[in-house]
Amino acid sequence: QVELVESGGGLVQAGGSLRLSCAASGRTFSSMGWFRQAPGKEREFVATINWSGSTTYYADSVKGRFTISRDNAENTAALQMNSLKPEDTAVYYCAARATGAGTHLISDEYDWWGQGTQVTVSS
């Protein structure tokens, strides 16, 4: 049984920081990613990391502010979010892909999803 559970969301002021965590269980994964969805908007890519952690990729909107990481020994992933902006407000989802090399930037490339955690950034 595979499960992804996000945590760490909350309300912060613009310029603040949050660290989101994703606890995975059931198996190991190739790429892991973070996506977000604001009310009335479609889900958008935020960041991804390959199985070894050697390769990361970020959406232009978060590049330089967010950092994705993973700890395979604990089967967790994290998203460190710094210099938060109101436009970062969204539900953030952890996603995992079963197999496959390469960079995975779209929702359909992922096999499992967490329940989401709310991030709200006030101005």
Short mmCIF file of C-alpha atoms in Angstrom, two decimals:
data_model
loop_
_atom_site.label_atom_id
_atom_site.label_comp_id
_atom_site.label_asym_id
_atom_site.label_seq_id
_atom_site.Cartn_x
_atom_site.Cartn_y
_atom_site.Cartn_z
CA GLN A 1 0.00 0.00 0.00
CA VAL A 2 1.38 3.39 -1.04
CA GLU A 3 0.65 6.53 0.90
CA LEU A 4 1.99 10.08 0.75
CA VAL A 5 1.24 12.44 3.62
CA GLU A 6 2.10 16.13 3.50
CA SER A 7 2.57 18.36 6.51
CA GLY A 8 4.00 21.74 7.39
CA GLY A 9 1.55 24.10 5.77
CA GLY A 10 0.30 27.18 7.52
CA LEU A 11 -0.16 30.92 7.40
CA VAL A 12 2.86 33.19 7.06
CA GLN A 13 3.54 36.78 6.15
CA ALA A 14 5.10 37.71 2.85
CA GLY A 15 8.84 37.25 3.04
CA GLY A 16 8.55 34.43 5.53
CA SER A 17 9.44 30.78 5.22
CA LEU A 18 7.79 27.39 5.53
CA ARG A 19 9.08 23.86 5.17
CA LEU A 20 6.72 21.26 3.79
CA SER A 21 7.34 17.59 4.40
CA CYS A 22 6.08 14.53 2.57
CA ALA A 23 6.19 11.19 4.33
CA ALA A 24 5.97 8.30 1.90
CA SER A 25 5.30 4.66 2.60
CA GLY A 26 4.74 1.42 0.74
CA ARG A 27 7.63 1.56 -1.72
CA THR A 28 10.44 3.66 -3.07
CA PHE A 29 10.04 6.07 -5.96
CA SER A 30 11.93 7.48 -8.90
CA SER A 31 11.05 11.17 -9.08
CA MET A 32 9.19 13.00 -6.39
CA GLY A 33 7.58 16.34 -6.97
CA TRP A 34 5.61 19.17 -5.51
CA PHE A 35 2.62 20.77 -7.19
CA ARG A 36 0.23 23.45 -6.04
CA GLN A 37 -3.31 24.51 -6.77
CA ALA A 38 -4.90 27.83 -5.92
CA PRO A 39 -8.69 28.30 -5.82
CA GLY A 40 -10.08 28.54 -9.33
CA LYS A 41 -6.75 27.65 -10.88
CA GLU A 42 -5.37 24.49 -12.39
CA ARG A 43 -2.72 22.47 -10.64
CA GLU A 44 0.76 23.71 -11.47
CA PHE A 45 4.22 22.28 -11.22
CA VAL A 46 6.48 23.60 -8.48
CA ALA A 47 9.56 21.39 -8.17
CA THR A 48 10.83 17.87 -8.78
CA ILE A 49 13.78 15.76 -7.69
CA ASN A 50 15.12 12.51 -9.11
CA TRP A 51 15.60 9.28 -7.17
CA SER A 52 19.15 10.01 -6.03
CA GLY A 53 18.58 13.68 -5.31
CA SER A 54 21.25 14.64 -7.82
CA THR A 55 18.91 16.48 -10.18
CA THR A 56 16.29 19.07 -9.36
CA TYR A 57 14.08 21.29 -11.45
CA TYR A 58 11.93 24.24 -10.48
CA ALA A 59 9.18 26.31 -11.95
CA ASP A 60 10.43 29.75 -12.92
CA SER A 61 8.06 31.32 -10.43
CA VAL A 62 9.80 29.68 -7.46
CA LYS A 63 13.36 29.32 -8.69
CA GLY A 64 15.83 30.76 -6.22
CA ARG A 65 13.27 30.78 -3.42
CA PHE A 66 12.23 27.14 -3.03
CA THR A 67 14.43 24.09 -2.51
CA ILE A 68 13.30 20.49 -2.92
CA SER A 69 15.10 17.66 -1.17
CA ARG A 70 14.61 14.01 -0.29
CA ASP A 71 15.88 11.52 2.23
CA ASN A 72 15.63 8.01 0.85
CA ALA A 73 16.64 6.42 4.15
CA GLU A 74 13.50 7.87 5.71
CA ASN A 75 11.47 7.84 2.48
CA THR A 76 10.62 11.50 2.80
CA ALA A 77 10.71 14.58 0.62
CA ALA A 78 10.66 18.22 1.59
CA LEU A 79 10.07 21.62 0.08
CA GLN A 80 11.80 24.52 1.77
CA MET A 81 10.01 27.72 0.82
CA ASN A 82 11.72 31.04 1.47
CA SER A 83 10.82 34.61 0.56
CA LEU A 84 7.19 33.63 0.27
CA LYS A 85 4.83 35.80 -1.74
CA PRO A 86 1.04 36.09 -1.62
CA GLU A 87 0.89 34.45 -5.03
CA ASP A 88 2.40 31.33 -3.47
CA THR A 89 -0.87 30.78 -1.62
CA ALA A 90 -2.25 27.39 -2.62
CA VAL A 91 -2.78 23.83 -1.55
CA TYR A 92 0.54 22.07 -2.00
CA TYR A 93 0.62 18.43 -3.05
CA CYS A 94 3.39 15.90 -2.85
CA ALA A 95 3.59 13.50 -5.79
CA ALA A 96 5.63 10.39 -6.53
CA ARG A 97 6.48 8.46 -9.67
CA ALA A 98 6.98 4.71 -9.59
CA THR A 99 9.75 4.32 -12.18
CA GLY A 100 11.50 6.07 -15.01
CA ALA A 101 14.49 8.28 -15.56
CA GLY A 102 14.33 11.88 -16.62
CA THR A 103 12.65 15.06 -15.50
CA HIS A 104 8.95 14.94 -14.70
CA LEU A 105 7.16 18.26 -14.85
CA ILE A 106 3.49 17.46 -15.41
CA SER A 107 0.85 15.93 -13.18
CA ASP A 108 0.17 12.96 -15.45
CA GLU A 109 3.72 11.73 -15.00
CA TYR A 110 3.11 10.93 -11.34
CA ASP A 111 1.47 7.83 -9.94
CA TRP A 112 0.60 8.78 -6.38
CA TRP A 113 -0.48 11.94 -4.62
CA GLY A 114 -0.78 13.18 -1.09
CA GLN A 115 -3.84 14.83 0.37
CA GLY A 116 -2.40 18.33 0.20
CA THR A 117 -1.46 20.93 2.76
CA GLN A 118 -2.63 24.54 2.74
CA VAL A 119 -0.10 27.35 2.45
CA THR A 120 -1.39 30.87 2.92
CA VAL A 121 0.86 33.89 2.52
CA SER A 122 -0.50 37.22 3.71
CA SER A 123 0.57 40.60 2.38
#
